[in-house]
Amino acid sequence: MARIVVADDDVDIRELVEFKLSTMGHEIVAVGDGGAAIEACRAQRPDLCVLDVMMPGVSGLDAIRVIRADPDLRDLPVILLTARAQESDVSTGFDSGADEYITKPFSPRELAARVEALLQRG
């Protein structure tokens, strides 16, 4: 079982991700924006973080940059889960430090598989 921070400002998406990952036995800390995700990561020291890119206030890209700059969090696996599907968006996501990039709409099964693969790598 892993502790996973999930940040998405869309309640339906956040609850879907939370439901899917919790049924796999993981402990989920769900938040609504990037600032809260950073705080949760610092407070909880999760095993993985799933970030939406477009959120009010602190975006997922800004949050991942802060996470990568923090010595205690820089090795935290991060999945970006976003509607931004252009090739340039994907490149920007990986350049910001993402380990995985999943576009919406997404398959919960695919998300689960990528989460498990990242957790096994770590």
PDB file of C-alpha atoms in Angstrom:
ATOM      1  CA  MET A   1       0.000   0.000   0.000  1.00  0.00           C
ATOM      2  CA  ALA A   2       1.291   3.437  -0.941  1.00  0.00           C
ATOM      3  CA  ARG A   3       0.356   6.958   0.113  1.00  0.00           C
ATOM      4  CA  ILE A   4      -0.594   8.993  -2.963  1.00  0.00           C
ATOM      5  CA  VAL A   5      -1.365  12.710  -3.218  1.00  0.00           C
ATOM      6  CA  VAL A   6      -3.962  13.446  -5.919  1.00  0.00           C
ATOM      7  CA  ALA A   7      -4.467  17.079  -6.992  1.00  0.00           C
ATOM      8  CA  ASP A   8      -7.205  18.087  -9.433  1.00  0.00           C
ATOM      9  CA  ASP A   9      -9.585  21.036  -9.305  1.00  0.00           C
ATOM     10  CA  ASP A  10     -12.290  18.962 -11.032  1.00  0.00           C
ATOM     11  CA  VAL A  11     -14.072  17.162  -8.192  1.00  0.00           C
ATOM     12  CA  ASP A  12     -15.396  14.384 -10.469  1.00  0.00           C
ATOM     13  CA  ILE A  13     -11.934  13.557 -11.831  1.00  0.00           C
ATOM     14  CA  ARG A  14     -10.385  13.783  -8.359  1.00  0.00           C
ATOM     15  CA  GLU A  15     -13.005  11.406  -6.928  1.00  0.00           C
ATOM     16  CA  LEU A  16     -12.601   8.970  -9.841  1.00  0.00           C
ATOM     17  CA  VAL A  17      -8.820   8.838  -9.344  1.00  0.00           C
ATOM     18  CA  GLU A  18      -9.240   8.581  -5.576  1.00  0.00           C
ATOM     19  CA  PHE A  19     -11.771   5.754  -5.946  1.00  0.00           C
ATOM     20  CA  LYS A  20      -9.674   3.769  -8.444  1.00  0.00           C
ATOM     21  CA  LEU A  21      -6.448   4.031  -6.452  1.00  0.00           C
ATOM     22  CA  SER A  22      -8.101   3.386  -3.084  1.00  0.00           C
ATOM     23  CA  THR A  23      -9.706   0.186  -4.426  1.00  0.00           C
ATOM     24  CA  MET A  24      -6.138  -0.940  -5.173  1.00  0.00           C
ATOM     25  CA  GLY A  25      -5.370  -0.533  -1.470  1.00  0.00           C
ATOM     26  CA  HIS A  26      -3.594   2.816  -1.569  1.00  0.00           C
ATOM     27  CA  GLU A  27      -4.073   5.635   0.927  1.00  0.00           C
ATOM     28  CA  ILE A  28      -5.162   8.762  -0.951  1.00  0.00           C
ATOM     29  CA  VAL A  29      -4.691  12.386   0.078  1.00  0.00           C
ATOM     30  CA  ALA A  30      -6.943  14.340  -2.316  1.00  0.00           C
ATOM     31  CA  VAL A  31      -6.565  18.109  -2.761  1.00  0.00           C
ATOM     32  CA  GLY A  32      -7.990  20.698  -5.149  1.00  0.00           C
ATOM     33  CA  ASP A  33      -4.967  22.702  -6.309  1.00  0.00           C
ATOM     34  CA  GLY A  34      -1.210  22.749  -6.744  1.00  0.00           C
ATOM     35  CA  GLY A  35      -0.492  24.756  -3.603  1.00  0.00           C
ATOM     36  CA  ALA A  36      -2.359  22.219  -1.488  1.00  0.00           C
ATOM     37  CA  ALA A  37      -0.519  19.424  -3.313  1.00  0.00           C
ATOM     38  CA  ILE A  38       2.851  20.912  -2.371  1.00  0.00           C
ATOM     39  CA  GLU A  39       1.738  21.284   1.264  1.00  0.00           C
ATOM     40  CA  ALA A  40       0.414  17.701   1.325  1.00  0.00           C
ATOM     41  CA  CYS A  41       3.635  16.351  -0.158  1.00  0.00           C
ATOM     42  CA  ARG A  42       5.735  18.173   2.414  1.00  0.00           C
ATOM     43  CA  ALA A  43       3.483  17.106   5.313  1.00  0.00           C
ATOM     44  CA  GLN A  44       2.709  13.532   4.257  1.00  0.00           C
ATOM     45  CA  ARG A  45       5.835  12.531   2.260  1.00  0.00           C
ATOM     46  CA  PRO A  46       3.808  10.383  -0.142  1.00  0.00           C
ATOM     47  CA  ASP A  47       5.107   7.573  -2.334  1.00  0.00           C
ATOM     48  CA  LEU A  48       3.621   9.166  -5.467  1.00  0.00           C
ATOM     49  CA  CYS A  49       1.834  12.325  -6.617  1.00  0.00           C
ATOM     50  CA  VAL A  50      -0.788  12.690  -9.369  1.00  0.00           C
ATOM     51  CA  LEU A  51      -1.162  16.293 -10.558  1.00  0.00           C
ATOM     52  CA  ASP A  52      -3.555  17.972 -12.949  1.00  0.00           C
ATOM     53  CA  VAL A  53      -1.743  20.607 -15.028  1.00  0.00           C
ATOM     54  CA  MET A  54      -4.416  23.308 -15.230  1.00  0.00           C
ATOM     55  CA  MET A  55      -5.497  24.274 -11.709  1.00  0.00           C
ATOM     56  CA  PRO A  56      -6.265  27.681 -10.181  1.00  0.00           C
ATOM     57  CA  GLY A  57      -3.468  29.365  -8.261  1.00  0.00           C
ATOM     58  CA  VAL A  58      -0.495  27.024  -8.438  1.00  0.00           C
ATOM     59  CA  SER A  59      -0.614  24.918 -11.608  1.00  0.00           C
ATOM     60  CA  GLY A  60       0.551  21.328 -11.763  1.00  0.00           C
ATOM     61  CA  LEU A  61       3.639  22.438 -13.707  1.00  0.00           C
ATOM     62  CA  ASP A  62       4.485  25.002 -11.025  1.00  0.00           C
ATOM     63  CA  ALA A  63       3.888  22.408  -8.312  1.00  0.00           C
ATOM     64  CA  ILE A  64       6.182  19.859  -9.952  1.00  0.00           C
ATOM     65  CA  ARG A  65       8.943  22.467 -10.259  1.00  0.00           C
ATOM     66  CA  VAL A  66       8.662  23.202  -6.520  1.00  0.00           C
ATOM     67  CA  ILE A  67       8.674  19.462  -5.745  1.00  0.00           C
ATOM     68  CA  ARG A  68      11.788  18.887  -7.892  1.00  0.00           C
ATOM     69  CA  ALA A  69      13.552  21.825  -6.184  1.00  0.00           C
ATOM     70  CA  ASP A  70      12.866  20.445  -2.678  1.00  0.00           C
ATOM     71  CA  PRO A  71      15.701  18.129  -1.543  1.00  0.00           C
ATOM     72  CA  ASP A  72      13.252  16.018   0.497  1.00  0.00           C
ATOM     73  CA  LEU A  73      10.852  15.554  -2.429  1.00  0.00           C
ATOM     74  CA  ARG A  74      12.984  15.692  -5.581  1.00  0.00           C
ATOM     75  CA  ASP A  75      12.849  11.904  -6.083  1.00  0.00           C
ATOM     76  CA  LEU A  76       9.054  11.741  -5.589  1.00  0.00           C
ATOM     77  CA  PRO A  77       7.435  10.048  -8.616  1.00  0.00           C
ATOM     78  CA  VAL A  78       4.939  12.419 -10.270  1.00  0.00           C
ATOM     79  CA  ILE A  79       2.252  11.683 -12.841  1.00  0.00           C
ATOM     80  CA  LEU A  80       0.719  14.582 -14.740  1.00  0.00           C
ATOM     81  CA  LEU A  81      -2.935  13.887 -15.566  1.00  0.00           C
ATOM     82  CA  THR A  82      -4.211  16.541 -17.936  1.00  0.00           C
ATOM     83  CA  ALA A  83      -6.417  17.515 -20.850  1.00  0.00           C
ATOM     84  CA  ARG A  84      -3.418  19.186 -22.500  1.00  0.00           C
ATOM     85  CA  ALA A  85      -2.508  16.710 -25.208  1.00  0.00           C
ATOM     86  CA  GLN A  86      -0.436  18.701 -27.712  1.00  0.00           C
ATOM     87  CA  GLU A  87       3.076  17.405 -28.316  1.00  0.00           C
ATOM     88  CA  SER A  88       4.484  20.667 -26.908  1.00  0.00           C
ATOM     89  CA  ASP A  89       2.398  20.216 -23.731  1.00  0.00           C
ATOM     90  CA  VAL A  90       3.742  16.698 -23.246  1.00  0.00           C
ATOM     91  CA  SER A  91       7.318  17.940 -23.769  1.00  0.00           C
ATOM     92  CA  THR A  92       6.778  20.756 -21.273  1.00  0.00           C
ATOM     93  CA  GLY A  93       5.390  18.258 -18.763  1.00  0.00           C
ATOM     94  CA  PHE A  94       8.400  15.971 -19.008  1.00  0.00           C
ATOM     95  CA  ASP A  95      10.800  18.942 -19.039  1.00  0.00           C
ATOM     96  CA  SER A  96       9.205  20.118 -15.786  1.00  0.00           C
ATOM     97  CA  GLY A  97      10.095  16.806 -14.171  1.00  0.00           C
ATOM     98  CA  ALA A  98       7.103  14.506 -14.692  1.00  0.00           C
ATOM     99  CA  ASP A  99       7.734  10.757 -14.619  1.00  0.00           C
ATOM    100  CA  GLU A 100       4.514   9.988 -16.528  1.00  0.00           C
ATOM    101  CA  TYR A 101       2.063  12.038 -18.602  1.00  0.00           C
ATOM    102  CA  ILE A 102      -1.519  10.846 -19.018  1.00  0.00           C
ATOM    103  CA  THR A 103      -4.070  12.760 -21.085  1.00  0.00           C
ATOM    104  CA  LYS A 104      -7.762  13.155 -20.303  1.00  0.00           C
ATOM    105  CA  PRO A 105     -10.044  11.503 -21.006  1.00  0.00           C
ATOM    106  CA  PHE A 106      -8.113   8.619 -19.523  1.00  0.00           C
ATOM    107  CA  SER A 107      -8.642   4.968 -18.733  1.00  0.00           C
ATOM    108  CA  PRO A 108      -8.677   4.317 -14.965  1.00  0.00           C
ATOM    109  CA  ARG A 109      -7.075   0.953 -15.760  1.00  0.00           C
ATOM    110  CA  GLU A 110      -4.198   2.679 -17.590  1.00  0.00           C
ATOM    111  CA  LEU A 111      -3.748   5.086 -14.681  1.00  0.00           C
ATOM    112  CA  ALA A 112      -3.639   2.144 -12.270  1.00  0.00           C
ATOM    113  CA  ALA A 113      -1.050   0.343 -14.388  1.00  0.00           C
ATOM    114  CA  ARG A 114       1.194   3.413 -14.596  1.00  0.00           C
ATOM    115  CA  VAL A 115       0.868   4.052 -10.857  1.00  0.00           C
ATOM    116  CA  GLU A 116       1.897   0.469 -10.104  1.00  0.00           C
ATOM    117  CA  ALA A 117       4.818   0.630 -12.544  1.00  0.00           C
ATOM    118  CA  LEU A 118       6.122   3.830 -10.970  1.00  0.00           C
ATOM    119  CA  LEU A 119       5.734   2.491  -7.440  1.00  0.00           C
ATOM    120  CA  GLN A 120       7.641  -0.662  -8.373  1.00  0.00           C
ATOM    121  CA  ARG A 121      10.437   1.415  -9.919  1.00  0.00           C
ATOM    122  CA  GLY A 122      10.781   3.471  -6.751  1.00  0.00           C
TER     123      GLY A 122
END
